[in-house]
């Protein structure tokens, strides 16, 4: 049973013997109903970082202890712009623990976050079908164009169109609804056949996760939300601020550490990021932390020197822990659409990527990019950002994504 059948119910039995000889170019779509108005202004570039770079930042207190010439370790973190001594730090309260979400609440968040994508997707397909009177070769050519415009990608669109030529004939699709169902069914089932492991690779001992990606995609926010989740699960969490170049980057991660009630290792401004990573790994080992989350600079994919620095950090981690990092997660902004593919290709040339974090999905109409990422790049999406709150970073759920993506078509 394919993914489509599991989610939307068993399809009508295929009568392959009767339909094998059917001519798919002869049936008529003249009675296609008028399509609803195409929603406009769906390509919003909503920016909703939980902590904006423009917010007040603060300096690392002088009472912190040196671990090397380049790094300092903050045992616990003070409130912004408040001087707190080492003895007083323990009294600073983190954010209160949040209640565990129910499956129904998570499903509702998926549906809400994918509404823009679904409406964009549905509007294009309904308009496309309404403009045709018969399913001929021109129909399939325009279908391919529609898929590409829906951020499915050229390779996936070509593959799907070729598959659909056969499926339409086998299922003897003769109406608008029949053709639409065949198209969606094939897209869903192809997506469900990827066989990629979308679960985070958590270890019994120390789990090291490194986060990479260009500026502004939400790496630091993702780390903060993930730290809060792991802390609420009872794990001992350490953050590493290896982005030592961007002004305010260190302070942003320090603020997230305060909110989540976890420890963080930071480096002096413009210090060697690899030294921060080295000290963080050593401390995580010596003090028996369960999780180490490493933030890196928002490096552009055409900056060779920055990419070499990322490679250097990876080598240092492996020198201390040969099987680490256990996750190298690339953060991609869902609002960038196909540009995310080029970013993923460039980063995968420097370091093996174990997964994707797709951020700002709730503010994008381009959620269909997940189909391309998993089918073409063969990199699993492991986490998705579904909102601004602490609990709005969710594990990627294939079934919930598909239901949300096609909610305006089924």
Short mmCIF file of C-alpha atoms in Angstrom, two decimals:
data_model
loop_
_atom_site.label_atom_id
_atom_site.label_comp_id
_atom_site.label_asym_id
_atom_site.label_seq_id
_atom_site.Cartn_x
_atom_site.Cartn_y
_atom_site.Cartn_z
CA UNK A 1 0.00 0.00 0.00
CA UNK A 2 1.42 3.38 -1.03
CA UNK A 3 1.65 6.49 1.12
CA UNK A 4 -1.36 8.01 -0.67
CA UNK A 5 -3.61 5.06 0.30
CA UNK A 6 -2.43 5.18 3.92
CA UNK A 7 -3.24 8.87 4.23
CA UNK A 8 -6.25 9.46 1.98
CA UNK A 9 -7.79 6.00 1.77
CA UNK A 10 -7.59 3.11 -0.66
CA UNK A 11 -7.84 4.14 -4.31
CA UNK A 12 -10.34 2.67 -6.78
CA UNK A 13 -9.24 -0.73 -8.04
CA UNK A 14 -7.14 -0.55 -11.15
CA UNK A 15 -8.61 -2.46 -14.08
CA UNK A 16 -5.37 -2.83 -15.93
CA UNK A 17 -6.52 -5.44 -18.39
CA UNK A 18 -9.48 -3.34 -19.55
CA UNK A 19 -7.58 -0.10 -19.60
CA UNK A 20 -4.32 -1.19 -21.15
CA UNK A 21 -5.66 -0.53 -24.62
CA UNK A 22 -7.36 2.76 -23.77
CA UNK A 23 -6.36 5.84 -25.75
CA UNK A 24 -5.44 8.51 -23.22
CA UNK A 25 -5.60 11.27 -25.80
CA UNK A 26 -9.31 10.93 -26.62
CA UNK A 27 -11.26 11.67 -23.47
CA UNK A 28 -12.78 15.10 -22.95
CA UNK A 29 -12.48 17.58 -20.12
CA UNK A 30 -14.99 20.08 -21.56
CA UNK A 31 -17.13 20.06 -18.44
CA UNK A 32 -14.37 21.16 -16.14
CA UNK A 33 -15.73 23.51 -13.52
CA UNK A 34 -14.46 27.06 -13.20
CA UNK A 35 -11.56 27.30 -10.81
CA UNK A 36 -11.67 29.49 -7.74
CA UNK A 37 -9.81 32.76 -7.78
CA UNK A 38 -6.06 32.30 -7.45
CA UNK A 39 -4.93 33.58 -4.14
CA UNK A 40 -2.61 36.53 -4.49
CA UNK A 41 0.29 37.70 -2.46
CA UNK A 42 1.15 34.24 -1.23
CA UNK A 43 4.87 34.63 -1.69
CA UNK A 44 5.31 36.49 1.61
CA UNK A 45 8.89 36.80 2.79
CA UNK A 46 7.77 36.73 6.38
CA UNK A 47 10.65 37.05 8.73
CA UNK A 48 9.90 35.74 12.21
CA UNK A 49 13.07 34.94 14.06
CA UNK A 50 12.29 34.52 17.76
CA UNK A 51 15.19 36.83 18.58
CA UNK A 52 15.93 39.54 16.03
CA UNK A 53 19.49 40.74 15.53
CA UNK A 54 18.32 44.26 16.35
CA UNK A 55 17.36 43.29 19.91
CA UNK A 56 19.64 44.47 22.74
CA UNK A 57 22.62 42.22 23.37
CA UNK A 58 24.99 42.06 26.27
CA UNK A 59 28.62 41.36 26.96
CA UNK A 60 29.92 38.17 28.52
CA UNK A 61 30.38 38.88 32.24
CA UNK A 62 33.93 39.34 33.48
CA UNK A 63 33.45 36.62 36.07
CA UNK A 64 33.40 33.82 33.50
CA UNK A 65 36.27 31.35 33.54
CA UNK A 66 38.81 30.93 30.73
CA UNK A 67 39.19 27.46 29.16
CA UNK A 68 41.74 28.40 26.48
CA UNK A 69 43.21 31.63 25.19
CA UNK A 70 40.27 32.06 22.87
CA UNK A 71 37.19 30.74 24.65
CA UNK A 72 35.19 31.28 27.80
CA UNK A 73 32.61 29.03 29.34
CA UNK A 74 29.37 30.46 30.69
CA UNK A 75 28.03 28.12 33.34
CA UNK A 76 24.64 29.79 33.33
CA UNK A 77 23.62 32.99 31.61
CA UNK A 78 22.35 36.32 32.99
CA UNK A 79 19.47 38.38 31.72
CA UNK A 80 20.37 40.80 28.88
CA UNK A 81 21.97 44.06 30.05
CA UNK A 82 22.04 42.86 33.67
CA UNK A 83 25.34 42.38 35.48
CA UNK A 84 25.26 39.09 37.35
CA UNK A 85 28.23 37.70 39.27
CA UNK A 86 29.23 34.07 39.12
CA UNK A 87 27.63 33.47 42.55
CA UNK A 88 24.37 35.08 41.48
CA UNK A 89 24.03 33.37 38.11
CA UNK A 90 22.44 30.25 39.55
CA UNK A 91 19.46 32.32 40.66
CA UNK A 92 18.57 33.39 37.11
CA UNK A 93 15.49 31.39 36.14
CA UNK A 94 15.12 29.86 32.66
CA UNK A 95 11.86 29.75 30.76
CA UNK A 96 9.27 27.49 32.44
CA UNK A 97 8.83 24.01 31.01
CA UNK A 98 6.12 23.71 28.40
CA UNK A 99 3.44 21.05 28.32
CA UNK A 100 3.87 18.16 25.92
CA UNK A 101 1.88 18.66 22.75
CA UNK A 102 -0.74 16.15 21.68
CA UNK A 103 -0.62 14.53 18.21
CA UNK A 104 -3.76 16.50 17.33
CA UNK A 105 -2.04 19.80 18.20
CA UNK A 106 0.99 18.91 16.07
CA UNK A 107 -1.23 17.94 13.13
CA UNK A 108 -3.10 21.25 13.42
CA UNK A 109 0.21 23.13 13.33
CA UNK A 110 1.25 21.29 10.16
CA UNK A 111 -2.06 22.09 8.51
CA UNK A 112 -1.88 25.77 9.46
CA UNK A 113 1.78 26.14 8.46
CA UNK A 114 1.25 24.55 5.05
CA UNK A 115 -1.87 26.58 4.24
CA UNK A 116 -0.04 29.06 2.03
CA UNK A 117 1.76 26.32 0.14
CA UNK A 118 -1.41 24.30 -0.28
CA UNK A 119 -3.38 27.27 -1.59
CA UNK A 120 -0.62 28.15 -4.04
CA UNK A 121 -0.33 24.53 -5.13
CA UNK A 122 -4.09 24.07 -5.42
CA UNK A 123 -4.68 27.32 -7.29
CA UNK A 124 -2.07 26.48 -9.92
CA UNK A 125 -3.37 22.96 -10.47
CA UNK A 126 -7.02 23.92 -10.59
CA UNK A 127 -6.29 26.71 -13.06
CA UNK A 128 -4.13 24.37 -15.12
CA UNK A 129 -6.85 21.71 -15.35
CA UNK A 130 -9.55 24.25 -16.11
CA UNK A 131 -7.69 25.48 -19.19
CA UNK A 132 -7.70 22.09 -20.96
CA UNK A 133 -10.38 20.32 -22.94
CA UNK A 134 -8.50 17.08 -23.57
CA UNK A 135 -5.50 15.27 -22.13
CA UNK A 136 -2.97 15.21 -24.95
CA UNK A 137 0.76 15.77 -25.24
CA UNK A 138 0.31 19.50 -24.69
CA UNK A 139 -1.51 18.66 -21.46
CA UNK A 140 1.54 16.80 -20.13
CA UNK A 141 3.95 19.50 -21.25
CA UNK A 142 1.97 22.16 -19.40
CA UNK A 143 1.62 19.86 -16.40
CA UNK A 144 5.41 19.68 -16.23
CA UNK A 145 5.61 23.48 -16.32
CA UNK A 146 3.03 23.74 -13.55
CA UNK A 147 5.00 21.34 -11.34
CA UNK A 148 8.18 23.33 -11.88
CA UNK A 149 6.43 26.60 -10.96
CA UNK A 150 5.19 24.89 -7.79
CA UNK A 151 8.81 24.49 -6.61
CA UNK A 152 8.82 20.76 -7.23
CA UNK A 153 11.94 21.15 -9.36
CA UNK A 154 12.82 20.29 -12.97
CA UNK A 155 14.08 16.75 -12.38
CA UNK A 156 11.16 15.73 -10.19
CA UNK A 157 8.66 17.40 -12.54
CA UNK A 158 10.06 15.53 -15.56
CA UNK A 159 10.03 12.20 -13.73
CA UNK A 160 6.50 12.70 -12.44
CA UNK A 161 5.17 13.72 -15.85
CA UNK A 162 6.62 10.61 -17.49
CA UNK A 163 5.10 8.41 -14.77
CA UNK A 164 1.73 10.13 -15.10
CA UNK A 165 1.46 9.40 -18.82
CA UNK A 166 1.28 5.74 -17.94
CA UNK A 167 -0.85 6.08 -14.80
CA UNK A 168 -3.57 8.15 -16.49
CA UNK A 169 -3.92 5.41 -19.09
CA UNK A 170 -3.90 2.53 -16.60
CA UNK A 171 -6.50 4.13 -14.37
CA UNK A 172 -8.61 5.28 -17.32
CA UNK A 173 -8.91 8.76 -15.87
CA UNK A 174 -11.63 10.59 -17.79
CA UNK A 175 -12.71 13.52 -15.63
CA UNK A 176 -11.10 16.47 -13.93
CA UNK A 177 -11.31 14.80 -10.53
CA UNK A 178 -9.91 11.52 -11.87
CA UNK A 179 -6.93 13.22 -13.47
CA UNK A 180 -6.28 15.34 -10.40
CA UNK A 181 -6.39 12.28 -8.15
CA UNK A 182 -3.93 10.40 -10.34
CA UNK A 183 -1.52 13.35 -10.31
CA UNK A 184 -1.64 13.74 -6.52
CA UNK A 185 -1.52 9.99 -5.93
CA UNK A 186 1.63 9.60 -7.98
CA UNK A 187 3.36 12.56 -6.34
CA UNK A 188 2.54 11.28 -2.86
CA UNK A 189 3.57 7.69 -3.53
CA UNK A 190 6.87 8.75 -5.15
CA UNK A 191 7.57 10.91 -2.11
CA UNK A 192 6.79 8.02 0.23
CA UNK A 193 9.20 5.70 -1.60
CA UNK A 194 12.32 7.71 -0.70
CA UNK A 195 13.15 5.37 2.19
CA UNK A 196 15.10 8.13 3.99
CA UNK A 197 15.45 8.09 7.77
CA UNK A 198 13.94 11.34 9.05
CA UNK A 199 14.68 10.64 12.74
CA UNK A 200 17.46 12.43 14.61
CA UNK A 201 20.46 10.19 15.33
CA UNK A 202 20.61 10.32 19.13
CA UNK A 203 23.32 8.35 20.93
CA UNK A 204 23.32 6.60 24.29
CA UNK A 205 26.23 8.80 25.38
CA UNK A 206 27.17 12.20 23.95
CA UNK A 207 25.37 13.29 20.78
CA UNK A 208 27.10 16.03 18.77
CA UNK A 209 25.06 18.05 16.27
CA UNK A 210 26.58 20.72 14.03
CA UNK A 211 24.36 23.28 12.30
CA UNK A 212 25.38 24.91 9.02
CA UNK A 213 23.74 27.29 6.57
CA UNK A 214 23.84 30.79 5.12
CA UNK A 215 23.01 33.93 7.09
CA UNK A 216 19.43 34.54 8.11
CA UNK A 217 18.00 31.04 7.67
CA UNK A 218 17.33 30.45 11.36
CA UNK A 219 20.20 28.26 12.57
CA UNK A 220 20.55 29.90 15.97
CA UNK A 221 16.81 29.96 16.58
CA UNK A 222 16.62 26.27 15.66
CA UNK A 223 19.41 25.45 18.11
CA UNK A 224 17.67 27.39 20.87
CA UNK A 225 14.37 25.63 20.35
CA UNK A 226 16.05 22.22 20.13
CA UNK A 227 18.02 22.92 23.31
CA UNK A 228 14.80 23.77 25.10
CA UNK A 229 13.20 20.53 23.89
CA UNK A 230 16.11 18.35 25.02
CA UNK A 231 16.31 20.13 28.39
CA UNK A 232 12.61 19.49 28.99
CA UNK A 233 13.25 15.82 28.16
CA UNK A 234 15.74 15.69 31.05
CA UNK A 235 18.93 15.78 28.97
CA UNK A 236 22.06 17.73 29.89
CA UNK A 237 22.63 20.16 27.03
CA UNK A 238 25.66 22.26 26.04
CA UNK A 239 25.74 24.89 23.27
CA UNK A 240 28.84 26.03 21.36
CA UNK A 241 28.91 29.51 19.80
CA UNK A 242 31.34 28.83 16.94
CA UNK A 243 30.08 31.82 14.95
CA UNK A 244 32.75 34.24 16.16
CA UNK A 245 32.61 36.60 13.16
CA UNK A 246 29.10 38.10 13.04
CA UNK A 247 28.42 40.88 15.51
CA UNK A 248 25.84 39.77 18.04
CA UNK A 249 25.85 36.10 17.01
CA UNK A 250 27.46 35.01 20.26
CA UNK A 251 25.05 37.08 22.35
CA UNK A 252 22.06 35.68 20.49
CA UNK A 253 23.06 32.11 21.34
CA UNK A 254 23.84 33.12 24.93
CA UNK A 255 20.32 34.53 25.24
CA UNK A 256 18.87 31.29 23.93
CA UNK A 257 20.94 29.38 26.50
CA UNK A 258 19.49 31.58 29.24
CA UNK A 259 15.93 31.05 28.04
CA UNK A 260 16.40 27.29 27.92
CA UNK A 261 18.45 27.01 31.13
CA UNK A 262 21.44 25.30 29.48
CA UNK A 263 25.20 25.97 29.41
CA UNK A 264 27.12 27.52 26.53
CA UNK A 265 30.75 27.82 25.45
CA UNK A 266 31.56 31.05 23.61
CA UNK A 267 34.65 32.46 21.93
CA UNK A 268 36.15 35.90 21.95
CA UNK A 269 35.15 38.07 19.00
CA UNK A 270 36.98 37.06 15.80
CA UNK A 271 38.69 34.15 17.54
CA UNK A 272 39.25 30.83 15.81
CA UNK A 273 35.88 28.99 15.61
CA UNK A 274 37.70 25.65 15.69
CA UNK A 275 39.08 26.46 19.15
CA UNK A 276 35.55 27.02 20.43
CA UNK A 277 34.48 23.66 19.02
CA UNK A 278 37.51 21.94 20.59
CA UNK A 279 36.79 23.35 24.06
CA UNK A 280 33.09 22.56 23.78
CA UNK A 281 33.76 18.93 22.85
CA UNK A 282 36.26 18.57 25.69
CA UNK A 283 33.86 20.02 28.24
CA UNK A 284 30.97 17.92 26.96
CA UNK A 285 33.09 14.79 27.41
CA UNK A 286 34.54 15.70 30.80
CA UNK A 287 31.23 16.78 32.34
CA UNK A 288 29.13 14.04 30.76
CA UNK A 289 26.72 16.14 28.72
CA UNK A 290 24.11 14.29 26.68
CA UNK A 291 23.79 16.79 23.82
CA UNK A 292 26.24 19.25 22.22
CA UNK A 293 24.72 21.67 19.70
CA UNK A 294 27.25 23.66 17.64
CA UNK A 295 26.30 26.93 15.95
CA UNK A 296 28.47 27.97 12.98
CA UNK A 297 28.87 31.17 10.99
CA UNK A 298 26.30 31.95 8.32
CA UNK A 299 28.70 31.27 5.54
CA UNK A 300 27.88 31.96 1.89
CA UNK A 301 28.40 28.99 -0.38
CA UNK A 302 30.77 30.92 -2.66
CA UNK A 303 33.19 31.82 0.14
CA UNK A 304 35.92 29.20 -0.09
CA UNK A 305 37.77 30.33 3.02
CA UNK A 306 34.67 30.02 5.19
CA UNK A 307 33.85 26.61 3.81
CA UNK A 308 37.39 25.46 4.62
CA UNK A 309 36.87 26.66 8.18
CA UNK A 310 33.75 24.51 8.39
CA UNK A 311 35.74 21.53 7.18
CA UNK A 312 38.39 22.24 9.82
CA UNK A 313 35.79 22.18 12.60
CA UNK A 314 34.53 18.83 11.36
CA UNK A 315 38.03 17.34 11.50
CA UNK A 316 38.55 18.56 15.08
CA UNK A 317 35.30 16.94 16.19
CA UNK A 318 36.27 13.65 14.58
CA UNK A 319 39.71 13.73 16.19
CA UNK A 320 38.07 13.76 19.62
CA UNK A 321 35.02 11.62 18.74
CA UNK A 322 35.64 9.50 15.63
CA UNK A 323 31.92 8.81 15.05
CA UNK A 324 30.91 12.48 15.45
CA UNK A 325 29.31 14.75 14.50
CA UNK A 326 26.34 12.44 14.69
CA UNK A 327 24.24 15.00 12.85
CA UNK A 328 25.32 17.73 10.43
CA UNK A 329 22.12 19.61 9.80
CA UNK A 330 21.73 22.19 7.06
CA UNK A 331 19.24 24.94 7.86
CA UNK A 332 17.28 26.11 4.81
CA UNK A 333 14.75 28.92 4.62
CA UNK A 334 11.54 27.60 3.03
CA UNK A 335 10.80 31.02 1.55
CA UNK A 336 13.84 30.78 -0.77
CA UNK A 337 12.36 27.95 -2.85
CA UNK A 338 14.68 26.48 -5.48
CA UNK A 339 17.66 28.51 -4.22
CA UNK A 340 17.70 26.14 -1.25
CA UNK A 341 18.70 23.31 -3.60
CA UNK A 342 21.89 25.07 -4.72
CA UNK A 343 22.76 25.77 -1.09
CA UNK A 344 22.31 22.11 -0.19
CA UNK A 345 24.50 20.98 -3.09
CA UNK A 346 27.31 23.39 -2.19
CA UNK A 347 27.34 22.50 1.51
CA UNK A 348 27.23 18.77 0.78
CA UNK A 349 30.45 19.21 -1.24
CA UNK A 350 32.24 20.36 1.91
CA UNK A 351 30.76 18.19 4.64
CA UNK A 352 28.47 15.15 4.57
CA UNK A 353 24.97 16.36 5.43
CA UNK A 354 22.84 14.02 7.51
CA UNK A 355 19.67 16.07 7.37
CA UNK A 356 17.83 19.29 6.61
CA UNK A 357 16.10 21.74 8.93
CA UNK A 358 13.46 23.58 6.90
CA UNK A 359 12.69 26.83 8.69
CA UNK A 360 9.89 29.41 8.27
CA UNK A 361 7.57 26.90 6.63
CA UNK A 362 4.60 28.75 8.11
CA UNK A 363 5.57 31.95 6.29
CA UNK A 364 6.18 30.39 2.88
CA UNK A 365 4.16 29.28 -0.14
CA UNK A 366 7.10 27.15 -1.32
CA UNK A 367 6.85 24.12 0.95
CA UNK A 368 6.88 21.85 -2.10
CA UNK A 369 10.66 22.21 -2.05
CA UNK A 370 10.72 19.29 0.41
CA UNK A 371 9.72 16.96 -2.43
CA UNK A 372 12.81 17.94 -4.42
CA UNK A 373 15.18 17.87 -1.46
CA UNK A 374 14.29 14.30 -0.55
CA UNK A 375 13.81 12.82 -4.02
CA UNK A 376 16.71 14.44 -5.87
CA UNK A 377 19.31 15.21 -3.22
CA UNK A 378 18.48 12.14 -1.12
CA UNK A 379 18.94 14.17 2.07
CA UNK A 380 16.18 13.65 4.63
CA UNK A 381 14.28 16.58 6.11
CA UNK A 382 14.49 16.00 9.87
CA UNK A 383 13.10 19.16 11.46
CA UNK A 384 10.62 21.81 10.30
CA UNK A 385 9.91 25.25 11.71
CA UNK A 386 6.15 25.73 12.03
CA UNK A 387 6.01 29.01 13.93
CA UNK A 388 7.70 31.43 16.28
CA UNK A 389 7.15 29.74 19.63
CA UNK A 390 9.55 27.57 21.60
CA UNK A 391 7.54 24.48 20.71
CA UNK A 392 7.13 25.30 17.04
CA UNK A 393 10.14 23.26 15.91
CA UNK A 394 8.80 19.81 15.06
CA UNK A 395 10.21 16.51 13.86
CA UNK A 396 9.43 16.11 10.19
CA UNK A 397 6.38 13.90 9.73
CA UNK A 398 5.94 12.65 6.17
CA UNK A 399 2.24 11.85 6.50
CA UNK A 400 1.33 15.15 8.16
CA UNK A 401 3.31 17.06 5.55
CA UNK A 402 1.50 15.34 2.68
CA UNK A 403 -1.92 15.93 4.25
CA UNK A 404 -1.10 19.58 4.76
CA UNK A 405 0.37 20.06 1.29
CA UNK A 406 -2.66 18.69 -0.54
CA UNK A 407 -5.39 19.90 1.85
CA UNK A 408 -6.74 22.34 -0.76
CA UNK A 409 -6.82 19.73 -3.52
CA UNK A 410 -8.22 16.58 -1.92
#
